[in-house]
Tab-separated table of C-alpha atoms in Angstrom:
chain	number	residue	atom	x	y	z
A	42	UNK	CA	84.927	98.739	127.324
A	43	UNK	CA	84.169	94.507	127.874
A	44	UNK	CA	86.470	92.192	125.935
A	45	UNK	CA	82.962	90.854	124.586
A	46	UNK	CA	82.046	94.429	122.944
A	47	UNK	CA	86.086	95.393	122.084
A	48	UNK	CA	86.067	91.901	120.274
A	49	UNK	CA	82.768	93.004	118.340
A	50	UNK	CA	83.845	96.306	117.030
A	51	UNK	CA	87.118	94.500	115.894
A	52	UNK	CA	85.262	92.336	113.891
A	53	UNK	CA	83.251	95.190	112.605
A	54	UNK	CA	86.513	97.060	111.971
A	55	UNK	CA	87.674	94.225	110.111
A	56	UNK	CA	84.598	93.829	107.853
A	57	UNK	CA	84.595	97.014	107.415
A	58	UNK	CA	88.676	97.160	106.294
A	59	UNK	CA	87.927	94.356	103.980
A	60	UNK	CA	85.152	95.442	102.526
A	61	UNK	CA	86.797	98.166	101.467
A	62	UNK	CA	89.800	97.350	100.348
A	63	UNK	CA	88.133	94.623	97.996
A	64	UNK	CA	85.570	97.841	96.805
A	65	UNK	CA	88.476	100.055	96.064
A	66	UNK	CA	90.201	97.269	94.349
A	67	UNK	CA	87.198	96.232	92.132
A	68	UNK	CA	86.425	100.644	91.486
A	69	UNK	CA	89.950	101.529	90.333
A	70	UNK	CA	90.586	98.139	88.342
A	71	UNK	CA	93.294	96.659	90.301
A	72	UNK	CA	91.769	93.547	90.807
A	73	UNK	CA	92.622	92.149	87.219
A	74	UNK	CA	96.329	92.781	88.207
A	75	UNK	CA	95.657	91.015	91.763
A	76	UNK	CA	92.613	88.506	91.659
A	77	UNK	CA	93.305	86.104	94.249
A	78	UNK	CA	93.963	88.931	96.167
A	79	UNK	CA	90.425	90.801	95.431
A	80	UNK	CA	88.651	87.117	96.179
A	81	UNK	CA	90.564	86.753	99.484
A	82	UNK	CA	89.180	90.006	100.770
A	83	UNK	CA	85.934	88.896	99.598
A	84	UNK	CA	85.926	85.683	101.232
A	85	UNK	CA	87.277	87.375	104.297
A	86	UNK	CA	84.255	90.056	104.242
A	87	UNK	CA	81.395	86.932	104.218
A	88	UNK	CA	83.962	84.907	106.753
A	89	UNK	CA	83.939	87.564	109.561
A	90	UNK	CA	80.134	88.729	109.183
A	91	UNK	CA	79.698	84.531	109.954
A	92	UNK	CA	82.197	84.537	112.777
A	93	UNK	CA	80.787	87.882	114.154
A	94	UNK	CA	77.265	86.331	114.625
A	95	UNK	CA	78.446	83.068	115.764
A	96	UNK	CA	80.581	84.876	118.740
A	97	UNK	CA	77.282	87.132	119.493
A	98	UNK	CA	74.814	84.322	119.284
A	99	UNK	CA	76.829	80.985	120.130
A	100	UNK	CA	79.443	82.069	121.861
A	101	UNK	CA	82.918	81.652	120.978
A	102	UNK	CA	83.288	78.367	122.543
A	103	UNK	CA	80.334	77.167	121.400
A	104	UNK	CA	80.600	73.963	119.009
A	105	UNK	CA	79.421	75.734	115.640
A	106	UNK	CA	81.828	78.672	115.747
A	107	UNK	CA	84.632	75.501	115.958
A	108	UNK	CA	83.402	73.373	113.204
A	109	UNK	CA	83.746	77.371	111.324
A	110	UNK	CA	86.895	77.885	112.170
A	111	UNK	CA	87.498	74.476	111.602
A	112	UNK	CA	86.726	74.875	107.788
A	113	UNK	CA	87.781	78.593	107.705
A	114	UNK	CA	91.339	78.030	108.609
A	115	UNK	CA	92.745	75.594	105.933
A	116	UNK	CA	90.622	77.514	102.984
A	117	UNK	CA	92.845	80.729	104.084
A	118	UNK	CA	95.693	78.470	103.397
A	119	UNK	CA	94.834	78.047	99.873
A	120	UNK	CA	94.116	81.800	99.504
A	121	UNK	CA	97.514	82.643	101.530
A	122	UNK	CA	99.337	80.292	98.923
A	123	UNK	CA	97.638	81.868	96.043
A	124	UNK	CA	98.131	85.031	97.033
A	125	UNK	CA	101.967	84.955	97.441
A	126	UNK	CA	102.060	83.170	94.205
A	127	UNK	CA	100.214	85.698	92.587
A	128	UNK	CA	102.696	88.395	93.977
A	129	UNK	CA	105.781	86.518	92.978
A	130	UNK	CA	104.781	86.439	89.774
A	131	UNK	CA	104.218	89.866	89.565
A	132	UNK	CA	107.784	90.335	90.890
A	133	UNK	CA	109.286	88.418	88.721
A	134	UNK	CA	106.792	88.814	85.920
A	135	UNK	CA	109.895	89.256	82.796
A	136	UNK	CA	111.830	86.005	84.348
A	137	UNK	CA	109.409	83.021	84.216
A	138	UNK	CA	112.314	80.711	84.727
A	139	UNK	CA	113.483	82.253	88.044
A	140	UNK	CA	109.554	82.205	89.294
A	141	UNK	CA	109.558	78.476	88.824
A	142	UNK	CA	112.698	77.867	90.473
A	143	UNK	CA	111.066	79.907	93.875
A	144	UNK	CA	107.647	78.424	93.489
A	145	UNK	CA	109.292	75.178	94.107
A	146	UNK	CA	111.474	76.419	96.650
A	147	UNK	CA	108.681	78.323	98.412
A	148	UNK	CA	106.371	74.942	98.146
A	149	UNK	CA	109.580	73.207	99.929
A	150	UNK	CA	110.200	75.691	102.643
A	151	UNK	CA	106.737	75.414	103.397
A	152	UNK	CA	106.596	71.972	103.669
A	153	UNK	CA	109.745	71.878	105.952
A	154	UNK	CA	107.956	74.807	108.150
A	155	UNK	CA	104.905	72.433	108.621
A	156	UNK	CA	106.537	68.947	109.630
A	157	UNK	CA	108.597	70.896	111.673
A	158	UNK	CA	106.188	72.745	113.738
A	159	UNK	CA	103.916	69.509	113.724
A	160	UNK	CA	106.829	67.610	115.137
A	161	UNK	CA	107.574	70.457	117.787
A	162	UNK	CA	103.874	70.665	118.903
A	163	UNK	CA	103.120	66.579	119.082
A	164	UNK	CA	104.265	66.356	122.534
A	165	UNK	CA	101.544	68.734	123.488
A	166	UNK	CA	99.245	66.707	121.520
A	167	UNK	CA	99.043	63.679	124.410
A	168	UNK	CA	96.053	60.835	123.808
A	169	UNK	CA	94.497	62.118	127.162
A	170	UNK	CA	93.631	65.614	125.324
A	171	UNK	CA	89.138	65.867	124.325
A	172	UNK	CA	89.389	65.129	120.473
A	173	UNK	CA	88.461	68.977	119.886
A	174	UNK	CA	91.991	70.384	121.287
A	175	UNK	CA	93.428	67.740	119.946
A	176	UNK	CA	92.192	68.807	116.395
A	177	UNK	CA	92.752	72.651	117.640
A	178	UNK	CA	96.072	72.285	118.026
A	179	UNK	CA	97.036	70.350	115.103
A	180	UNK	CA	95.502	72.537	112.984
A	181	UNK	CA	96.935	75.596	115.065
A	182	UNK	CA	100.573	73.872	113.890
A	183	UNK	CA	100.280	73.528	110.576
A	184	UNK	CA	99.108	77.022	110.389
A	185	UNK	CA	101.753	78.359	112.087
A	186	UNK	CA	103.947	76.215	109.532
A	187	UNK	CA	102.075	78.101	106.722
A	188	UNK	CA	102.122	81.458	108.149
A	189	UNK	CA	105.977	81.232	109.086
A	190	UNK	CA	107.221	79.009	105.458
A	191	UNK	CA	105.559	82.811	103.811
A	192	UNK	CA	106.914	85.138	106.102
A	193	UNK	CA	110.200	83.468	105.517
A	194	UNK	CA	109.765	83.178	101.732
A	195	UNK	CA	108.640	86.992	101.682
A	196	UNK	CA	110.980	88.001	103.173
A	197	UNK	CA	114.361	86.577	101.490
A	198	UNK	CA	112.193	87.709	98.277
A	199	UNK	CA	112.471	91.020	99.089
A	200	UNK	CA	116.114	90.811	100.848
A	201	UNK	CA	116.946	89.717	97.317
A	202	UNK	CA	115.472	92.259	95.487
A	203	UNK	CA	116.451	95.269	97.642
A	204	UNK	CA	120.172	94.487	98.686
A	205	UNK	CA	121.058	92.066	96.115
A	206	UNK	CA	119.209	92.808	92.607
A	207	UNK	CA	118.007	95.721	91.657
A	208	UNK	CA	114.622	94.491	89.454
A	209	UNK	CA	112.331	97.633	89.276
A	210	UNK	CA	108.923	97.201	90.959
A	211	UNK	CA	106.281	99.505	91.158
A	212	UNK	CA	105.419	100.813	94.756
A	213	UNK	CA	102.298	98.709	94.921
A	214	UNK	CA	103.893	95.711	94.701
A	215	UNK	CA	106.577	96.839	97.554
A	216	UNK	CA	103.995	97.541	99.519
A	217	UNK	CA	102.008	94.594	99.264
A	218	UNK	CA	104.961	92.227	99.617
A	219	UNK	CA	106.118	94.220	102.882
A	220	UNK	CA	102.457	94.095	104.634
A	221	UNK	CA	101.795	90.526	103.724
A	222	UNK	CA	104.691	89.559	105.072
A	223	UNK	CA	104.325	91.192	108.350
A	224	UNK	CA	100.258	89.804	107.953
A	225	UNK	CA	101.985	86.319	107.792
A	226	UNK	CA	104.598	87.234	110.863
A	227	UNK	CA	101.766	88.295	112.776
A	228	UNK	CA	99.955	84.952	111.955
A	229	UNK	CA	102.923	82.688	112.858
A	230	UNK	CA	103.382	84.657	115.954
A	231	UNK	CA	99.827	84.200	117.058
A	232	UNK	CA	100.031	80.458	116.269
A	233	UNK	CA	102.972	79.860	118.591
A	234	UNK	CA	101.616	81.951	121.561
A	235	UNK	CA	98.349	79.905	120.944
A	236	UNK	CA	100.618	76.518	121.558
A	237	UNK	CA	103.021	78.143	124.196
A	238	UNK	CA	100.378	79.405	126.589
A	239	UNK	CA	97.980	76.294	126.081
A	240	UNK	CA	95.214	78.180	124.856
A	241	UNK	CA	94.842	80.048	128.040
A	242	UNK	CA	95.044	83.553	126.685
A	243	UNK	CA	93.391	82.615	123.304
A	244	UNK	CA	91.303	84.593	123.624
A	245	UNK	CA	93.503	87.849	124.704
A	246	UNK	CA	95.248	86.443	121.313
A	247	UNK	CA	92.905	86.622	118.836
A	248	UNK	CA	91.719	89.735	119.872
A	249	UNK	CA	95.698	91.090	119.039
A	250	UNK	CA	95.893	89.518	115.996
A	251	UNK	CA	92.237	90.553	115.101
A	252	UNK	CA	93.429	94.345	115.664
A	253	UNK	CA	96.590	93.990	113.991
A	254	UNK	CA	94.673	92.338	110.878
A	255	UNK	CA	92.333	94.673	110.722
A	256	UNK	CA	95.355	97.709	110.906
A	257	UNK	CA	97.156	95.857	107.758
A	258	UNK	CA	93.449	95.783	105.999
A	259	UNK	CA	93.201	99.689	106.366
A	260	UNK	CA	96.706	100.182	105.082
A	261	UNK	CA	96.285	97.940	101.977
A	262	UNK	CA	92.864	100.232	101.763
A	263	UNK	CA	94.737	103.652	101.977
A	264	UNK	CA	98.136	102.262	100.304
A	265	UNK	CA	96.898	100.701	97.250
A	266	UNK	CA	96.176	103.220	94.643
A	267	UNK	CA	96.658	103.123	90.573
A	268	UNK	CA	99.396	105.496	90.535
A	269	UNK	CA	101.255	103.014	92.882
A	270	UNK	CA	101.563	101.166	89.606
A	271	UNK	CA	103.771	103.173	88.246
A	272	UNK	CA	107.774	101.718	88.490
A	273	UNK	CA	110.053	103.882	89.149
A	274	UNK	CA	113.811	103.096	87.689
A	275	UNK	CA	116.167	104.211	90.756
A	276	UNK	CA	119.969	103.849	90.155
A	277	UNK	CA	122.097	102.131	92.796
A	278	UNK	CA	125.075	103.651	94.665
A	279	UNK	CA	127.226	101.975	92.893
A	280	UNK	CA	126.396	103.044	89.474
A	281	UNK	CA	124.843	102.495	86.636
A	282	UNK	CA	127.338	99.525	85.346
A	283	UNK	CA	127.004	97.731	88.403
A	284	UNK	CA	122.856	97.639	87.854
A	285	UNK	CA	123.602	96.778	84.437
A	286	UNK	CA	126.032	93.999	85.483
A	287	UNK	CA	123.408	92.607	88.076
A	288	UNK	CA	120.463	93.025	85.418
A	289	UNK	CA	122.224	91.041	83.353
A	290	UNK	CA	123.037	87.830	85.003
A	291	UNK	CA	119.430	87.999	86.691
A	292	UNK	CA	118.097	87.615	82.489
A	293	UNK	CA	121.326	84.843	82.150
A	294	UNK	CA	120.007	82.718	84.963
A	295	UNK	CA	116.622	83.618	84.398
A	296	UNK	CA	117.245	82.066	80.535
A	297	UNK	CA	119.451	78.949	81.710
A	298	UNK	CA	115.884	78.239	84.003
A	299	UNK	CA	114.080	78.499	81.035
A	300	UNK	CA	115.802	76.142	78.707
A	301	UNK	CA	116.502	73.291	81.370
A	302	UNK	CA	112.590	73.679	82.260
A	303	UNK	CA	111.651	73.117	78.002
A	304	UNK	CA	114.562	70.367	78.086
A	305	UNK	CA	112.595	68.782	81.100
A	306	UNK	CA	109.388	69.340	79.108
A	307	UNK	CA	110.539	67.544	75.842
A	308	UNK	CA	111.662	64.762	77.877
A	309	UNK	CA	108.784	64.129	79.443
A	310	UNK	CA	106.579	63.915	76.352
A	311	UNK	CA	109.199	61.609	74.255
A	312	UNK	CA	108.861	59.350	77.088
């Protein structure tokens, strides 16, 4: 099989993955619980059918499919954001205070993940560059800031709430915060081969990370089911007094949060 024609029925894969996965989501009612997670699918189903004909038609150097990328990438951004917001609340949907505190923390470790791959990439980024790699590969770094600042937020998330505090979650939510991290992962990781190679095996590239996204659609597809609402209470090694002990200063911190964030508030509106 051609690169050209393995590249097509990846894309058709992947329309096909997300097409489903938002279907299934919308039949069994689970997008009221995840919504920005239901619209990203959508938007993802109507993005690849556009990049699908652009490739056939245009080519996938040609100057449309870049302006589409070009506007494609930084609206996933939004989506990627809203997405692991959405989850984190979900997560920590009985402690409002400690979601705050990581929204702001994810919003910083983001922001630290972006200058720092922008300042890592703008040696690459030389005046003598055409204005279209130029543009390609700043975009290409803050993307791999935003796919790495996730993976990195994800993941302490769920180092936290697997080795440190037991907070029951149901199995869907496990399983979405485990595949979106390793989505993200597999983002970041295309980003920086993408800027390490100089975009001479982009293509080879995006055809991984088009297979691997379209593997993580599937699983989402097969994985995500109404049962895996359910939460399941499972008792620690260590007993049930040590759960109890950990349960109770998540709610203590979780309630100091709370009243320094309405102290904060009542400040602000005296003033």
């Amino acid at each position: 099989m051609s690169s050209a024609a393995l590249v097509f029925w990846l894309q058709i894969a992947a329309i096909a993955g997300c097409g489903l996965t938002g279907f299934a989501l919308y039949r069994t009612h689970l997008y009221t619980r995840y919504r920005w997670f239901f619209w990203y699918f959508l938007f993802r189903v109507f993005d690849n059918i556009a990049a699908t004909c652009f490739i056939q038609f245009m080519g996938v150097k040609s100057t449309q499919y870049f302006y589409l990328w070009v506007i494609v990438t930084p609206t996933c951004w939004i989506f990627y954001v809203a997405v692991v917001l959405e989850l984190y609340r979900l997560i920590l949907a009985k402690h409002p205070g400690l979601y705050t505190l990581g929204q702001w923390g994810m919003y910083l470790g983001m922001t630290v993940s972006v200058a720092f791959s922008l300042i890592t990439l703008l040696p690459r980024i030389s005046s003598t560059l055409p204005a279209r790699s130029q543009r390609m590969y700043q975009i290409l770094a803050v993307d791999r800031g935003v796919n790495f600042g996730l993976a990195v937020f994800l993941l302490l998330t769920v180092f936290c709430l697997t080795f440190l505090y037991p907070v029951p979650l149901s199995r869907n939510v496990k399983l979405h915060a485990v595949l979106y991290t390793l989505f993200f992962l597999g983002g970041s990781l295309g980003s920086l081969l993408h800027t390490f190679f100089n975009l001479r095996y982009a293509d080879s590239i995006d055809t991984a990370f088009l297979a691997f996204s379209s593997v993580c659609t599937f699983m989402w597809f097969f994985l995500l089911t109404p049962k895996g609402e359910e939460v399941h209470v499972r008792l620690p090694k260590l007993g049930p007094e040590y759960e109890a002990r950990l349960l109770e200063q998540i709610e203590s911190l979780n309630t100091t949060l709370m009243k320094v964030s309405r102290s904060e508030a009542r400040t602000t509106s005296v003033r």
